[in-house]
Short mmCIF file of C-alpha atoms and ligand atoms in Angstrom, two decimals:
data_model
loop_
_atom_site.label_atom_id
_atom_site.label_comp_id
_atom_site.label_asym_id
_atom_site.label_seq_id
_atom_site.Cartn_x
_atom_site.Cartn_y
_atom_site.Cartn_z
CA MET A 1 30.34 -10.58 21.02
CA ILE A 2 26.84 -9.24 20.42
CA THR A 3 24.36 -11.65 18.90
CA PRO A 4 21.93 -9.46 16.97
CA LYS A 5 18.27 -10.36 16.76
CA HIS A 6 18.19 -9.11 13.18
CA HIS A 7 20.87 -8.57 10.53
CA ILE A 8 20.14 -6.27 7.60
CA PHE A 9 22.35 -6.55 4.52
CA VAL A 10 22.13 -3.61 2.09
CA CYS A 11 23.67 -3.87 -1.37
CA THR A 12 25.83 -0.83 -2.03
CA SER A 13 27.43 -2.49 -5.06
CA CYS A 14 30.70 -2.69 -3.12
CA ARG A 15 33.50 -4.22 -5.21
CA PRO A 16 36.47 -6.22 -3.88
CA ASP A 17 38.76 -3.22 -4.44
CA GLY A 18 36.53 -1.07 -2.22
CA THR A 19 34.90 0.95 -4.96
CA GLN A 20 31.11 1.16 -5.05
CA LYS A 21 30.06 0.89 -8.68
CA GLY A 22 26.89 -0.73 -9.92
CA PHE A 23 23.14 -0.46 -10.11
CA CYS A 24 22.30 -0.17 -6.40
CA ALA A 25 25.02 2.45 -5.79
CA ALA A 26 23.76 4.41 -8.80
CA GLN A 27 20.22 4.24 -7.39
CA GLY A 28 21.17 5.80 -4.05
CA ALA A 29 22.03 2.73 -1.96
CA ARG A 30 24.62 4.61 0.10
CA GLY A 31 21.92 7.04 1.17
CA LEU A 32 19.64 4.06 1.81
CA LEU A 33 22.29 2.58 4.12
CA GLY A 34 22.34 5.92 6.00
CA ALA A 35 18.55 5.87 6.24
CA PHE A 36 18.65 2.41 7.82
CA MET A 37 21.36 3.62 10.26
CA ASP A 38 19.28 6.66 11.23
CA GLU A 39 16.14 4.58 11.79
CA ILE A 40 18.02 2.04 13.90
CA ASP A 41 19.68 4.78 15.96
CA ASP A 42 16.52 6.89 16.34
CA ARG A 43 14.62 3.86 17.66
CA GLU A 44 17.55 2.81 19.89
CA LEU A 45 17.70 -0.61 18.25
CA SER A 46 21.44 -0.79 17.68
CA GLY A 47 21.92 -3.42 20.40
CA GLY A 48 19.73 -5.89 18.55
CA VAL A 49 20.18 -5.01 14.89
CA MET A 50 23.33 -5.35 12.82
CA LEU A 51 23.60 -3.44 9.55
CA THR A 52 26.09 -4.44 6.86
CA ASN A 53 26.71 -3.14 3.35
CA THR A 54 27.44 -5.75 0.73
CA GLY A 55 28.43 -6.33 -2.84
CA CYS A 56 26.07 -7.23 -5.64
CA PHE A 57 23.43 -9.88 -4.95
CA GLY A 58 23.06 -10.49 -8.69
CA ILE A 59 19.53 -9.14 -8.96
CA CYS A 60 20.42 -5.60 -9.91
CA ASP A 61 17.20 -4.96 -11.80
CA LYS A 62 15.39 -5.23 -8.43
CA GLY A 63 17.65 -2.73 -6.69
CA PRO A 64 18.33 -1.12 -4.42
CA VAL A 65 18.17 -4.43 -2.56
CA ALA A 66 18.31 -5.42 1.13
CA VAL A 67 17.94 -8.77 2.91
CA VAL A 68 16.80 -9.20 6.51
CA TYR A 69 17.86 -12.23 8.56
CA PRO A 70 17.08 -14.49 10.34
CA GLU A 71 13.86 -14.51 8.29
CA GLY A 72 15.71 -14.30 4.96
CA VAL A 73 13.30 -11.72 3.55
CA TRP A 74 14.48 -10.00 0.39
CA TYR A 75 13.37 -6.47 -0.39
CA GLY A 76 13.81 -4.45 -3.57
CA GLY A 77 13.24 -1.07 -5.13
CA LEU A 78 14.06 0.56 -1.80
CA ASP A 79 14.26 4.21 -0.81
CA ASP A 80 14.51 6.08 2.48
CA ASP A 81 10.81 5.62 3.27
CA ALA A 82 11.13 1.90 2.61
CA ALA A 83 13.99 1.74 5.14
CA ARG A 84 11.72 3.40 7.70
CA ARG A 85 8.92 0.93 7.00
CA ILE A 86 11.23 -2.12 7.17
CA VAL A 87 12.61 -1.02 10.55
CA GLU A 88 9.19 -0.06 11.90
CA GLU A 89 7.06 -2.90 10.54
CA HIS A 90 9.51 -5.80 10.19
CA ILE A 91 12.23 -5.21 12.80
CA GLU A 92 10.03 -3.68 15.49
CA GLY A 93 6.65 -5.05 14.48
CA GLY A 94 7.74 -8.55 13.50
CA ALA A 95 5.89 -8.66 10.17
CA PRO A 96 7.71 -8.45 6.80
CA VAL A 97 6.63 -5.55 4.59
CA GLU A 98 4.84 -7.55 1.95
CA ASP A 99 4.60 -4.90 -0.78
CA LEU A 100 8.39 -4.35 -0.71
CA ARG A 101 9.30 -8.06 -0.94
CA ILE A 102 10.91 -9.50 -4.04
S1 FES B 1 24.34 -3.95 -7.62
FE1 FES B 1 22.88 -4.38 -6.03
S2 FES B 1 22.02 -6.30 -6.58
FE2 FES B 1 23.51 -5.92 -8.11
#
């Protein structure tokens, strides 16, 4: 089993029945998940970074939302460029992206 250095959870508003309905999904969270995947792959970080889509975190008005562990940093209002910055500055650079934190 791989023990990732970082684990990124992205809310895609996934419901227990598998449907993706909700604020983050409506705001493009599935595309955001793809942007995170692309950034991780392009930077060859997949061995150390796990990416998981989740259900609602209960803070929909801050969405699209992602959380990065082990630091437990919550980010909101994300788009593709935010995904790039989080991977570049937080995952690679080691410093949370302060202006995206919630
Ligand atoms: S749907 Fe994403 S936080 Fe609620």
